[in-house]
Coordinates of N, CA and C in Angstrom, one line a residue:
X11 N -100.7 -52.7 -228.2 CA -102.2 -52.8 -228.1 C -102.7 -51.9 -227.0
X12 N -103.8 -51.3 -227.2 CA -104.3 -50.4 -226.1 C -104.7 -51.2 -224.9
X13 N -104.4 -50.6 -223.8 CA -104.7 -51.3 -222.5 C -106.2 -51.3 -222.4
X14 N -106.7 -52.4 -221.7 CA -108.1 -52.5 -221.5 C -108.6 -51.5 -220.5
X15 N -109.8 -51.0 -220.8 CA -110.3 -50.0 -219.8 C -111.1 -50.8 -218.8
X16 N -110.8 -50.5 -217.5 CA -111.5 -51.2 -216.4 C -112.9 -50.8 -216.4
X17 N -113.8 -51.8 -216.1 CA -115.2 -51.5 -216.0 C -115.5 -50.7 -214.7
X18 N -116.4 -49.8 -214.8 CA -116.7 -49.0 -213.6 C -117.3 -49.9 -212.5
X19 N -116.9 -49.6 -211.3 CA -117.4 -50.4 -210.2 C -118.9 -50.2 -210.1
X20 N -119.6 -51.3 -209.7 CA -121.0 -51.2 -209.5 C -121.3 -50.2 -208.4
X21 N -122.3 -49.3 -208.6 CA -122.7 -48.3 -207.7 C -123.8 -48.8 -206.8
X22 N -123.5 -48.9 -205.5 CA -124.6 -49.4 -204.6 C -125.6 -48.3 -204.4
X23 N -126.9 -48.6 -204.3 CA -127.9 -47.6 -204.1 C -127.8 -46.9 -202.7
X24 N -128.1 -45.7 -202.7 CA -128.0 -44.9 -201.5 C -128.9 -45.5 -200.4
X25 N -128.5 -45.6 -199.1 CA -129.4 -46.2 -198.1 C -130.8 -45.6 -198.1
X26 N -130.9 -44.3 -198.3 CA -132.3 -43.7 -198.3 C -133.1 -44.3 -199.5
X27 N -132.5 -44.4 -200.6 CA -133.2 -45.0 -201.8 C -133.7 -46.4 -201.5
X28 N -132.7 -47.2 -200.9 CA -133.1 -48.6 -200.5 C -134.3 -48.6 -199.5
X29 N -134.2 -47.7 -198.6 CA -135.3 -47.6 -197.6 C -136.6 -47.3 -198.2
X30 N -136.6 -46.3 -199.2 CA -137.8 -45.9 -199.9 C -138.4 -47.1 -200.7
X31 N -137.5 -47.8 -201.4 CA -137.9 -48.9 -202.2 C -138.5 -50.0 -201.4
X32 N -137.9 -50.3 -200.2 CA -138.4 -51.3 -199.3 C -139.7 -50.9 -198.7
X33 N -139.8 -49.7 -198.3 CA -141.1 -49.2 -197.7 C -142.2 -49.3 -198.8
X34 N -141.9 -48.9 -200.0 CA -142.9 -48.9 -201.0 C -143.4 -50.4 -201.3
X35 N -142.4 -51.3 -201.4 CA -142.8 -52.7 -201.6 C -143.6 -53.3 -200.4
X36 N -143.2 -52.9 -199.2 CA -143.9 -53.3 -198.0 C -145.3 -52.9 -198.0
X37 N -145.6 -51.7 -198.5 CA -146.9 -51.1 -198.6 C -147.7 -51.9 -199.6
X38 N -147.1 -52.3 -200.7 CA -147.8 -53.1 -201.8 C -148.2 -54.4 -201.2
X39 N -147.2 -55.0 -200.5 CA -147.4 -56.4 -199.9 C -148.5 -56.3 -198.9
X40 N -148.5 -55.2 -198.0 CA -149.5 -55.0 -197.0 C -150.9 -54.9 -197.6
X41 N -151.0 -54.1 -198.7 CA -152.3 -53.9 -199.4 C -152.8 -55.3 -199.9
X42 N -151.9 -56.1 -200.5 CA -152.4 -57.3 -201.1 C -152.8 -58.3 -200.0
X43 N -152.0 -58.4 -198.9 CA -152.4 -59.3 -197.8 C -153.7 -58.8 -197.2
X44 N -153.9 -57.5 -197.0 CA -155.1 -56.9 -196.5 C -156.3 -57.4 -197.4
X45 N -156.1 -57.2 -198.7 CA -157.2 -57.7 -199.6 C -157.5 -59.1 -199.4
X46 N -156.5 -60.0 -199.3 CA -156.7 -61.4 -199.1 C -157.5 -61.7 -197.8
X47 N -157.1 -60.9 -196.8 CA -157.8 -61.1 -195.5 C -159.2 -60.7 -195.5
X48 N -159.5 -59.5 -196.0 CA -160.8 -58.9 -196.1 C -161.8 -59.7 -197.0
X49 N -161.2 -60.3 -198.0 CA -162.0 -61.1 -199.0 C -162.3 -62.5 -198.4
X50 N -161.6 -62.9 -197.4 CA -161.8 -64.2 -196.8 C -160.9 -65.3 -197.4
X51 N -160.0 -64.8 -198.4 CA -159.0 -65.7 -199.0 C -158.1 -66.2 -197.9
X52 N -157.7 -65.4 -197.0 CA -157.0 -65.8 -195.8 C -157.9 -65.6 -194.6
X53 N -158.6 -66.7 -194.2 CA -159.6 -66.6 -193.2 C -159.1 -66.4 -191.7
X54 N -159.9 -66.0 -190.8 CA -159.5 -65.8 -189.4 C -158.9 -67.1 -188.9
X55 N -157.8 -67.0 -188.2 CA -157.2 -68.1 -187.6 C -156.1 -68.7 -188.5
X56 N -156.0 -68.3 -189.8 CA -155.0 -68.8 -190.7 C -153.6 -68.3 -190.3
X57 N -152.7 -69.3 -190.4 CA -151.3 -68.9 -190.1 C -150.7 -68.3 -191.4
X58 N -150.0 -67.2 -191.2 CA -149.3 -66.6 -192.4 C -147.9 -67.0 -192.4
X59 N -147.6 -68.0 -193.3 CA -146.2 -68.6 -193.3 C -145.4 -67.7 -194.3
X60 N -144.2 -67.3 -193.7 CA -143.3 -66.4 -194.5 C -142.9 -67.0 -195.8
X61 N -142.4 -68.2 -195.7 CA -141.8 -68.8 -196.9 C -142.9 -68.9 -198.0
X62 N -144.0 -69.4 -197.7 CA -145.1 -69.6 -198.7 C -145.6 -68.3 -199.3
X63 N -145.8 -67.3 -198.4 CA -146.3 -66.0 -198.9 C -145.2 -65.3 -199.7
X64 N -144.0 -65.4 -199.3 CA -142.9 -64.7 -200.0 C -142.8 -65.3 -201.4
X65 N -142.9 -66.6 -201.5 CA -142.9 -67.2 -202.9 C -144.2 -66.9 -203.7
X66 N -145.3 -66.8 -203.0 CA -146.6 -66.5 -203.7 C -146.6 -65.1 -204.2
X67 N -146.1 -64.2 -203.4 CA -146.1 -62.8 -203.8 C -144.8 -62.3 -204.6
X68 N -143.8 -63.2 -204.6 CA -142.6 -62.8 -205.3 C -141.8 -61.8 -204.7
X69 N -141.7 -61.8 -203.3 CA -140.9 -60.8 -202.6 C -140.0 -61.5 -201.6
X70 N -139.1 -60.8 -201.0 CA -138.2 -61.3 -200.0 C -139.0 -61.2 -198.6
X71 N -138.4 -61.8 -197.6 CA -139.0 -61.8 -196.3 C -139.0 -60.4 -195.6
X72 N -138.0 -59.6 -196.0 CA -138.0 -58.3 -195.3 C -139.3 -57.4 -195.5
X73 N -139.7 -57.2 -196.7 CA -140.9 -56.4 -196.9 C -142.2 -57.2 -196.4
X74 N -142.1 -58.5 -196.4 CA -143.2 -59.3 -195.9 C -143.3 -59.1 -194.4
X75 N -142.2 -59.1 -193.7 CA -142.3 -58.9 -192.2 C -142.7 -57.5 -191.8
X76 N -142.3 -56.5 -192.6 CA -142.8 -55.1 -192.4 C -144.3 -55.0 -192.7
X77 N -144.8 -55.8 -193.7 CA -146.2 -55.8 -194.0 C -147.0 -56.4 -192.8
X78 N -146.4 -57.5 -192.2 CA -147.0 -58.1 -191.0 C -147.2 -57.1 -189.9
X79 N -146.1 -56.3 -189.7 CA -146.1 -55.3 -188.6 C -147.2 -54.3 -188.9
X80 N -147.4 -53.8 -190.1 CA -148.4 -52.8 -190.4 C -149.8 -53.4 -190.2
X81 N -150.0 -54.7 -190.6 CA -151.3 -55.4 -190.5 C -151.6 -55.6 -189.0
X82 N -150.6 -55.8 -188.2 CA -150.8 -56.0 -186.7 C -151.3 -54.7 -186.1
X83 N -150.7 -53.5 -186.6 CA -151.1 -52.2 -186.1 C -152.5 -51.9 -186.5
X84 N -152.9 -52.4 -187.7 CA -154.3 -52.2 -188.2 C -155.3 -53.1 -187.5
X85 N -154.8 -54.1 -186.7 CA -155.7 -55.0 -186.0 C -156.2 -56.2 -186.8
X86 N -155.5 -56.5 -187.9 CA -155.9 -57.6 -188.7 C -155.2 -58.9 -188.5
X87 N -154.0 -58.8 -187.9 CA -153.3 -60.0 -187.6 C -152.7 -59.9 -186.2
X88 N -152.3 -61.1 -185.7 CA -151.7 -61.1 -184.3 C -150.4 -62.0 -184.4
X89 N -149.4 -61.6 -183.6 CA -148.2 -62.3 -183.6 C -148.1 -63.1 -182.3
X90 N -147.9 -64.4 -182.4 CA -147.7 -65.2 -181.2 C -146.2 -65.7 -181.1
X91 N -145.7 -65.4 -179.9 CA -144.3 -65.8 -179.7 C -144.0 -67.2 -179.9
X92 N -143.0 -67.5 -180.7 CA -142.6 -68.9 -181.1 C -143.6 -69.7 -181.9
X93 N -144.6 -69.0 -182.3 CA -145.7 -69.7 -183.2 C -145.8 -69.1 -184.5
X94 N -145.7 -67.7 -184.6 CA -145.9 -67.1 -185.9 C -146.9 -66.0 -185.9
X95 N -147.3 -65.7 -187.1 CA -148.3 -64.6 -187.4 C -149.6 -65.3 -187.9
X96 N -150.8 -64.8 -187.3 CA -152.1 -65.4 -187.6 C -153.1 -64.3 -188.0
X97 N -154.0 -64.6 -188.9 CA -155.1 -63.7 -189.1 C -156.0 -63.7 -187.8
X98 N -156.4 -62.5 -187.4 CA -157.1 -62.4 -186.1 C -158.5 -63.0 -186.2
X99 N -158.9 -63.7 -185.1 CA -160.3 -64.0 -184.8 C -160.8 -62.9 -183.9
X100 N -161.8 -62.2 -184.4 CA -162.3 -61.1 -183.6 C -163.3 -61.7 -182.6
X101 N -163.1 -61.5 -181.3 CA -164.1 -62.0 -180.3 C -165.4 -61.3 -180.5
X102 N -166.5 -62.0 -180.1 CA -167.8 -61.4 -180.3 C -167.9 -60.1 -179.4
X103 N -167.3 -60.1 -178.3 CA -167.4 -58.9 -177.4 C -166.8 -57.7 -178.1
X104 N -165.7 -57.9 -178.8 CA -165.1 -56.8 -179.5 C -165.9 -56.4 -180.7
X105 N -166.6 -57.3 -181.3 CA -167.4 -57.0 -182.5 C -168.6 -56.1 -182.0
X106 N -169.2 -56.5 -180.8 CA -170.3 -55.7 -180.3 C -169.8 -54.3 -179.9
X107 N -168.6 -54.2 -179.4 CA -168.1 -52.8 -179.1 C -168.0 -52.0 -180.3
X108 N -167.5 -52.6 -181.4 CA -167.4 -51.9 -182.7 C -168.8 -51.4 -183.2
X109 N -169.8 -52.3 -183.1 CA -171.1 -51.9 -183.5 C -171.6 -50.7 -182.7
X110 N -171.3 -50.6 -181.4 CA -171.7 -49.5 -180.5 C -171.0 -48.2 -181.0
X111 N -169.7 -48.3 -181.3 CA -169.0 -47.1 -181.8 C -169.6 -46.7 -183.2
X112 N -169.8 -47.7 -184.1 CA -170.4 -47.4 -185.4 C -171.7 -46.7 -185.2
X113 N -172.6 -47.1 -184.3 CA -173.9 -46.5 -184.2 C -173.8 -45.0 -183.9
X114 N -172.9 -44.7 -182.9 CA -172.7 -43.3 -182.6 C -172.1 -42.5 -183.7
X115 N -171.1 -43.1 -184.4 CA -170.5 -42.4 -185.5 C -171.5 -42.2 -186.7
X116 N -172.3 -43.2 -187.0 CA -173.2 -43.0 -188.1 C -174.4 -42.1 -187.7
X117 N -174.7 -42.0 -186.5 CA -175.7 -41.1 -186.1 C -175.3 -39.7 -186.4
X118 N -174.0 -39.4 -186.1 CA -173.4 -38.1 -186.4 C -173.4 -37.9 -187.9
X119 N -173.1 -38.9 -188.7 CA -173.0 -38.8 -190.2 C -174.4 -38.5 -190.7
X120 N -175.4 -39.2 -190.2 CA -176.8 -38.9 -190.6 C -177.3 -37.5 -190.4
X121 N -176.9 -37.0 -189.2 CA -177.3 -35.6 -188.9 C -176.6 -34.6 -189.8
X122 N -175.3 -34.9 -190.1 CA -174.6 -33.9 -191.0 C -175.1 -34.0 -192.4
X123 N -175.4 -35.2 -192.9 CA -175.9 -35.3 -194.3 C -177.2 -34.6 -194.4
X124 N -178.1 -34.8 -193.5 CA -179.4 -34.2 -193.5 C -179.3 -32.7 -193.6
X125 N -178.3 -32.1 -193.0 CA -178.1 -30.7 -192.9 C -177.5 -30.1 -194.2
X126 N -176.6 -30.9 -194.8 CA -175.8 -30.2 -195.9 C -175.5 -31.1 -197.1
X127 N -176.2 -32.2 -197.3 CA -175.9 -33.1 -198.5 C -176.3 -32.4 -199.8
X128 N -175.4 -32.5 -200.8 CA -175.7 -31.9 -202.1 C -176.6 -32.8 -202.9
X129 N -177.4 -32.3 -203.7 CA -178.4 -33.1 -204.5 C -177.7 -34.2 -205.3
X130 N -176.5 -33.9 -205.9 CA -175.8 -35.0 -206.6 C -175.4 -36.1 -205.7
X131 N -175.0 -35.8 -204.5 CA -174.6 -36.9 -203.5 C -175.8 -37.7 -203.1
X132 N -176.9 -37.0 -202.9 CA -178.1 -37.6 -202.5 C -178.6 -38.6 -203.6
X133 N -178.4 -38.2 -204.8 CA -178.8 -39.1 -205.9 C -177.9 -40.3 -206.0
X134 N -176.6 -40.1 -205.6 CA -175.6 -41.2 -205.6 C -176.0 -42.2 -204.6
X135 N -176.3 -41.8 -203.4 CA -176.6 -42.8 -202.3 C -177.9 -43.5 -202.6
X136 N -178.8 -42.8 -203.2 CA -180.1 -43.3 -203.5 C -180.0 -44.4 -204.6
X137 N -179.1 -44.2 -205.5 CA -178.8 -45.2 -206.6 C -178.2 -46.4 -206.0
X138 N -177.3 -46.3 -204.9 CA -176.7 -47.4 -204.3 C -177.8 -48.3 -203.6
X139 N -178.8 -47.6 -203.0 CA -179.9 -48.4 -202.4 C -180.7 -49.1 -203.4
X140 N -180.9 -48.5 -204.6 CA -181.7 -49.1 -205.6 C -180.9 -50.4 -206.1
X141 N -179.6 -50.3 -206.2 CA -178.8 -51.5 -206.6 C -178.9 -52.6 -205.5
X142 N -178.9 -52.1 -204.2 CA -179.1 -53.1 -203.1 C -180.4 -53.8 -203.2
X143 N -181.4 -53.1 -203.5 CA -182.8 -53.7 -203.7 C -182.8 -54.7 -204.8
X144 N -182.1 -54.4 -205.9 CA -182.0 -55.3 -207.0 C -181.3 -56.6 -206.7
X145 N -180.2 -56.4 -205.9 CA -179.4 -57.6 -205.5 C -180.2 -58.4 -204.5
X146 N -181.0 -57.8 -203.6 CA -181.9 -58.5 -202.7 C -182.9 -59.4 -203.5
X147 N -183.5 -58.8 -204.5 CA -184.5 -59.5 -205.3 C -183.8 -60.7 -206.0
X148 N -182.6 -60.5 -206.4 CA -181.9 -61.6 -207.1 C -181.2 -62.6 -206.2
X149 N -181.4 -62.3 -204.9 CA -180.8 -63.2 -203.8 C -179.3 -63.3 -204.0
X150 N -178.7 -62.2 -204.4 CA -177.2 -62.2 -204.6 C -176.6 -61.6 -203.3
X151 N -176.3 -62.4 -202.4 CA -175.8 -62.0 -201.1 C -174.4 -61.3 -201.2
X152 N -173.6 -61.8 -202.1 CA -172.2 -61.2 -202.2 C -172.3 -59.8 -202.8
X153 N -173.1 -59.6 -203.8 CA -173.2 -58.3 -204.4 C -173.8 -57.3 -203.4
X154 N -174.8 -57.8 -202.7 CA -175.5 -57.0 -201.7 C -174.5 -56.6 -200.6
X155 N -173.7 -57.5 -200.1 CA -172.7 -57.2 -199.1 C -171.8 -56.1 -199.5
X156 N -171.3 -56.2 -200.8 CA -170.3 -55.1 -201.3 C -171.0 -53.8 -201.4
X157 N -172.3 -53.8 -201.9 CA -173.0 -52.5 -202.0 C -173.3 -51.9 -200.6
X158 N -173.6 -52.8 -199.7 CA -173.9 -52.3 -198.3 C -172.6 -51.6 -197.7
X159 N -171.5 -52.2 -197.9 CA -170.2 -51.6 -197.4 C -170.0 -50.3 -198.1
X160 N -170.3 -50.2 -199.4 CA -170.1 -49.0 -200.2 C -171.0 -47.9 -199.8
X161 N -172.2 -48.3 -199.5 CA -173.2 -47.3 -199.1 C -172.8 -46.6 -197.8
X162 N -172.4 -47.3 -196.8 CA -172.0 -46.8 -195.5 C -170.7 -46.0 -195.6
X163 N -169.8 -46.6 -196.3 CA -168.5 -45.9 -196.5 C -168.7 -44.5 -197.2
X164 N -169.5 -44.5 -198.2 CA -169.7 -43.3 -199.0 C -170.5 -42.2 -198.1
X165 N -171.4 -42.7 -197.3 CA -172.1 -41.7 -196.4 C -171.1 -41.1 -195.5
X166 N -170.3 -41.9 -194.9 CA -169.3 -41.4 -193.9 C -168.3 -40.4 -194.6
X167 N -167.9 -40.8 -195.8 CA -167.0 -39.9 -196.6 C -167.7 -38.6 -196.9
X168 N -169.0 -38.6 -197.3 CA -169.7 -37.4 -197.6 C -169.9 -36.5 -196.4
X169 N -169.8 -37.0 -195.2 CA -170.0 -36.2 -194.0 C -168.8 -35.2 -193.9
X170 N -167.7 -35.4 -194.6 CA -166.7 -34.4 -194.7 C -165.7 -34.3 -193.5
X171 N -165.6 -35.4 -192.7 CA -164.7 -35.4 -191.6 C -163.7 -36.5 -191.8
X172 N -162.5 -36.1 -192.3 CA -161.4 -37.0 -192.7 C -161.0 -38.0 -191.5
X173 N -160.9 -37.4 -190.3 CA -160.5 -38.2 -189.2 C -161.6 -39.3 -188.9
X174 N -162.8 -38.9 -188.9 CA -163.9 -39.9 -188.7 C -163.9 -41.0 -189.7
X175 N -163.7 -40.6 -191.0 CA -163.6 -41.5 -192.1 C -162.5 -42.6 -191.9
X176 N -161.3 -42.1 -191.4 CA -160.2 -43.0 -191.2 C -160.5 -44.0 -190.1
X177 N -161.0 -43.5 -189.0 CA -161.4 -44.3 -187.9 C -162.4 -45.3 -188.2
X178 N -163.5 -44.9 -188.9 CA -164.6 -45.7 -189.4 C -164.0 -46.9 -190.2
X179 N -163.2 -46.6 -191.2 CA -162.7 -47.6 -192.1 C -161.8 -48.6 -191.4
X180 N -161.1 -48.2 -190.4 CA -160.3 -49.2 -189.6 C -161.2 -50.1 -188.8
X181 N -162.3 -49.5 -188.2 CA -163.2 -50.4 -187.5 C -163.9 -51.4 -188.4
X182 N -164.3 -51.0 -189.6 CA -165.0 -51.8 -190.5 C -164.1 -53.0 -190.9
X183 N -162.8 -52.7 -191.1 CA -161.9 -53.7 -191.5 C -161.8 -54.8 -190.4
X184 N -161.7 -54.3 -189.2 CA -161.6 -55.2 -188.0 C -162.9 -56.0 -187.9
X185 N -164.0 -55.4 -188.1 CA -165.3 -56.1 -188.0 C -165.5 -57.2 -189.1
X186 N -164.8 -57.0 -190.2 CA -164.9 -58.0 -191.3 C -164.3 -59.4 -190.8
X187 N -163.4 -59.3 -189.8 CA -162.8 -60.6 -189.2 C -163.8 -61.4 -188.5
X188 N -165.0 -60.8 -188.1 CA -165.9 -61.5 -187.3 C -166.8 -62.4 -188.2
X189 N -167.1 -63.6 -187.7 CA -167.9 -64.5 -188.5 C -169.4 -64.1 -188.4
X190 N -169.8 -63.2 -189.3 CA -171.2 -62.8 -189.2 C -172.0 -63.5 -190.3
X191 N -173.3 -63.7 -190.0 CA -174.2 -64.4 -190.9 C -175.4 -63.5 -191.1
X192 N -175.3 -62.3 -190.8 CA -176.5 -61.4 -190.9 C -177.2 -61.4 -192.2
X193 N -176.5 -61.4 -193.3 CA -177.1 -61.3 -194.6 C -177.0 -62.6 -195.4
X194 N -176.6 -63.7 -194.7 CA -176.5 -65.0 -195.3 C -177.9 -65.5 -195.8
X195 N -178.9 -65.2 -195.0 CA -180.3 -65.7 -195.3 C -180.9 -64.7 -196.3
X196 N -181.4 -65.2 -197.4 CA -182.0 -64.3 -198.4 C -183.1 -63.5 -197.8
X197 N -183.8 -64.0 -196.8 CA -185.0 -63.2 -196.3 C -184.6 -62.0 -195.6
X198 N -183.3 -61.9 -195.1 CA -182.9 -60.7 -194.4 C -182.5 -59.6 -195.3
X199 N -182.1 -59.8 -196.5 CA -181.6 -58.8 -197.4 C -182.7 -57.7 -197.7
X200 N -184.0 -58.1 -198.0 CA -185.0 -57.1 -198.2 C -185.2 -56.2 -197.0
X201 N -185.1 -56.8 -195.8 CA -185.3 -56.1 -194.5 C -184.2 -55.0 -194.4
X202 N -183.0 -55.5 -194.7 CA -181.8 -54.5 -194.6 C -181.9 -53.4 -195.7
X203 N -182.4 -53.8 -196.9 CA -182.5 -52.9 -198.0 C -183.5 -51.8 -197.6
X204 N -184.6 -52.2 -197.0 CA -185.7 -51.3 -196.6 C -185.1 -50.3 -195.5
X205 N -184.3 -50.8 -194.6 CA -183.7 -49.9 -193.6 C -182.8 -48.8 -194.3
X206 N -182.1 -49.2 -195.4 CA -181.3 -48.3 -196.1 C -182.2 -47.3 -196.9
X207 N -183.3 -47.7 -197.4 CA -184.2 -46.8 -198.1 C -184.7 -45.8 -197.1
X208 N -185.0 -46.2 -195.9 CA -185.5 -45.3 -194.9 C -184.5 -44.3 -194.5
X209 N -183.2 -44.7 -194.4 CA -182.1 -43.8 -194.1 C -182.0 -42.7 -195.2
X210 N -182.1 -43.0 -196.5 CA -182.0 -42.1 -197.5 C -183.2 -41.1 -197.5
X211 N -184.4 -41.7 -197.2 CA -185.6 -40.8 -197.1 C -185.4 -39.8 -195.9
X212 N -184.9 -40.2 -194.8 CA -184.7 -39.3 -193.7 C -183.7 -38.3 -194.0
X213 N -182.6 -38.6 -194.7 CA -181.6 -37.7 -195.1 C -182.2 -36.6 -196.0
X214 N -182.9 -37.1 -197.0 CA -183.5 -36.2 -198.0 C -184.5 -35.3 -197.3
X215 N -185.1 -35.6 -196.2 CA -186.1 -34.8 -195.5 C -185.5 -33.5 -194.9
X216 N -184.1 -33.6 -194.7 CA -183.5 -32.4 -194.1 C -183.6 -32.4 -192.6
X217 N -184.2 -33.4 -192.0 CA -184.4 -33.5 -190.5 C -183.2 -34.2 -189.9
X218 N -182.4 -33.5 -189.3 CA -181.1 -34.0 -188.7 C -181.4 -35.1 -187.7
X219 N -182.4 -34.8 -186.8 CA -182.7 -35.7 -185.7 C -183.2 -37.1 -186.3
X220 N -184.1 -37.0 -187.3 CA -184.7 -38.2 -187.9 C -183.6 -39.0 -188.7
X221 N -182.7 -38.3 -189.4 CA -181.7 -39.0 -190.1 C -180.7 -39.6 -189.2
X222 N -180.3 -38.9 -188.2 CA -179.4 -39.5 -187.2 C -179.9 -40.7 -186.5
X223 N -181.2 -40.7 -186.2 CA -181.9 -41.8 -185.5 C -182.0 -43.0 -186.5
X224 N -182.3 -42.7 -187.8 CA -182.4 -43.8 -188.7 C -181.1 -44.6 -188.9
X225 N -180.0 -43.8 -189.0 CA -178.7 -44.5 -189.1 C -178.3 -45.2 -187.8
X226 N -178.6 -44.6 -186.7 CA -178.2 -45.2 -185.4 C -179.0 -46.5 -185.3
X227 N -180.3 -46.5 -185.5 CA -181.2 -47.6 -185.3 C -180.8 -48.8 -186.3
X228 N -180.4 -48.4 -187.5 CA -180.0 -49.4 -188.5 C -178.8 -50.2 -188.0
X229 N -177.8 -49.5 -187.4 CA -176.6 -50.2 -186.9 C -177.0 -51.1 -185.7
X230 N -177.9 -50.6 -184.9 CA -178.2 -51.3 -183.7 C -179.1 -52.6 -184.1
X231 N -179.8 -52.5 -185.1 CA -180.6 -53.6 -185.6 C -179.6 -54.7 -186.2
X232 N -178.5 -54.2 -186.8 CA -177.5 -55.1 -187.3 C -176.8 -55.7 -186.2
X233 N -176.5 -55.0 -185.1 CA -175.9 -55.5 -183.9 C -176.8 -56.6 -183.3
X234 N -178.1 -56.4 -183.2 CA -179.0 -57.4 -182.6 C -179.0 -58.6 -183.5
X235 N -179.0 -58.5 -184.8 CA -179.0 -59.7 -185.7 C -177.7 -60.5 -185.5
X236 N -176.6 -59.7 -185.3 CA -175.3 -60.4 -185.0 C -175.3 -61.2 -183.8
X237 N -175.9 -60.6 -182.7 CA -176.0 -61.4 -181.4 C -176.8 -62.6 -181.6
X238 N -177.9 -62.4 -182.3 CA -178.9 -63.6 -182.5 C -178.2 -64.7 -183.3
X239 N -177.5 -64.3 -184.4 CA -176.9 -65.3 -185.2 C -175.7 -66.0 -184.5
X240 N -175.0 -65.2 -183.7 CA -173.8 -65.8 -183.0 C -174.3 -66.8 -181.9
X241 N -175.4 -66.5 -181.3 CA -176.0 -67.4 -180.3 C -176.5 -68.7 -180.9
X242 N -176.7 -68.7 -182.2 CA -177.1 -69.9 -182.9 C -176.0 -70.9 -183.1
X243 N -174.7 -70.3 -183.1 CA -173.6 -71.1 -183.4 C -173.3 -72.1 -182.2
X244 N -172.8 -73.3 -182.5 CA -172.5 -74.3 -181.4 C -171.6 -73.7 -180.3
X245 N -170.6 -72.9 -180.7 CA -169.6 -72.4 -179.7 C -170.0 -71.2 -179.0
X246 N -171.2 -70.6 -179.3 CA -171.6 -69.4 -178.7 C -171.8 -69.5 -177.2
X247 N -171.4 -68.6 -176.4 CA -171.5 -68.6 -175.0 C -173.0 -68.5 -174.6
X248 N -173.4 -69.1 -173.5 CA -174.7 -69.1 -173.0 C -175.2 -67.8 -172.5
X249 N -174.3 -67.0 -171.9 CA -174.6 -65.7 -171.3 C -174.8 -64.6 -172.3
X250 N -175.1 -63.4 -171.8 CA -175.2 -62.2 -172.6 C -173.9 -61.8 -173.1
X251 N -173.8 -61.3 -174.3 CA -172.5 -60.9 -174.9 C -172.4 -59.5 -175.2
X252 N -173.3 -58.7 -174.8 CA -173.1 -57.3 -175.1 C -174.2 -56.4 -174.4
X253 N -173.8 -55.3 -173.8 CA -174.8 -54.5 -173.1 C -175.3 -53.5 -174.1
X254 N -176.6 -53.4 -174.3 CA -177.2 -52.4 -175.3 C -176.7 -51.0 -175.0
X255 N -176.5 -50.3 -176.1 CA -176.0 -48.9 -176.0 C -177.3 -48.0 -176.0
X256 N -177.4 -47.1 -175.0 CA -178.5 -46.2 -175.0 C -178.3 -45.0 -176.0
X257 N -179.3 -44.8 -176.8 CA -179.2 -43.8 -177.8 C -179.4 -42.4 -177.2
X258 N -178.6 -41.4 -177.6 CA -178.8 -40.1 -177.0 C -180.1 -39.5 -177.4
X259 N -180.7 -38.7 -176.6 CA -182.0 -38.1 -176.9 C -181.9 -36.7 -177.3
X260 N -180.7 -36.2 -177.6 CA -180.5 -34.8 -178.0 C -181.2 -34.6 -179.4

């Protein structure tokens, strides 16, 4: 009888391939956890339990821990020694600092768009404002919120500065951790929509100073509403929580 042919030994994946597979999976896990955090599915203060999340996402703990590390670098979670990983609660003082940075960044964006926005891009952001106005009339706060984010993100993107866009998006993700009620009241949505309408009008005019000021003032109005709403909360501190930023007069 012919002798049995031995089965070939199992080939272990090359360490580099294993690393790439793990890194790719970690990125997927990080993206999904980020989505859950930004949507409020994992609210600020929530503990991220490894066992539960690993089972929920169908992954091992290795990629999950790497995803935690990436989320901490992004400012979305914090790690407490001997306690675990938690979704960050953004302090109001830090939220105010982000608004100040946003105001300055969006002033630059407004100036750039007024100087060189293409007609098709102008039409695009005008259409977003029209959708925001429709959502305001329908009192659909969720749809309005998403359109609001899209409008500002698109404006920053159209300014053509990749580094500014990356920094802006990181700040906006962090700001989403703050418990804001600015658009929760239906009466505030038409006010906000009109501010966006004025921004588009200023950009379309080609006046860089006017467009920059419109975007700056809009962010500062949002900051003022945030302070006012925060002070209404039972846990709000009695003292001032942010020093107003002086707008440049250039």
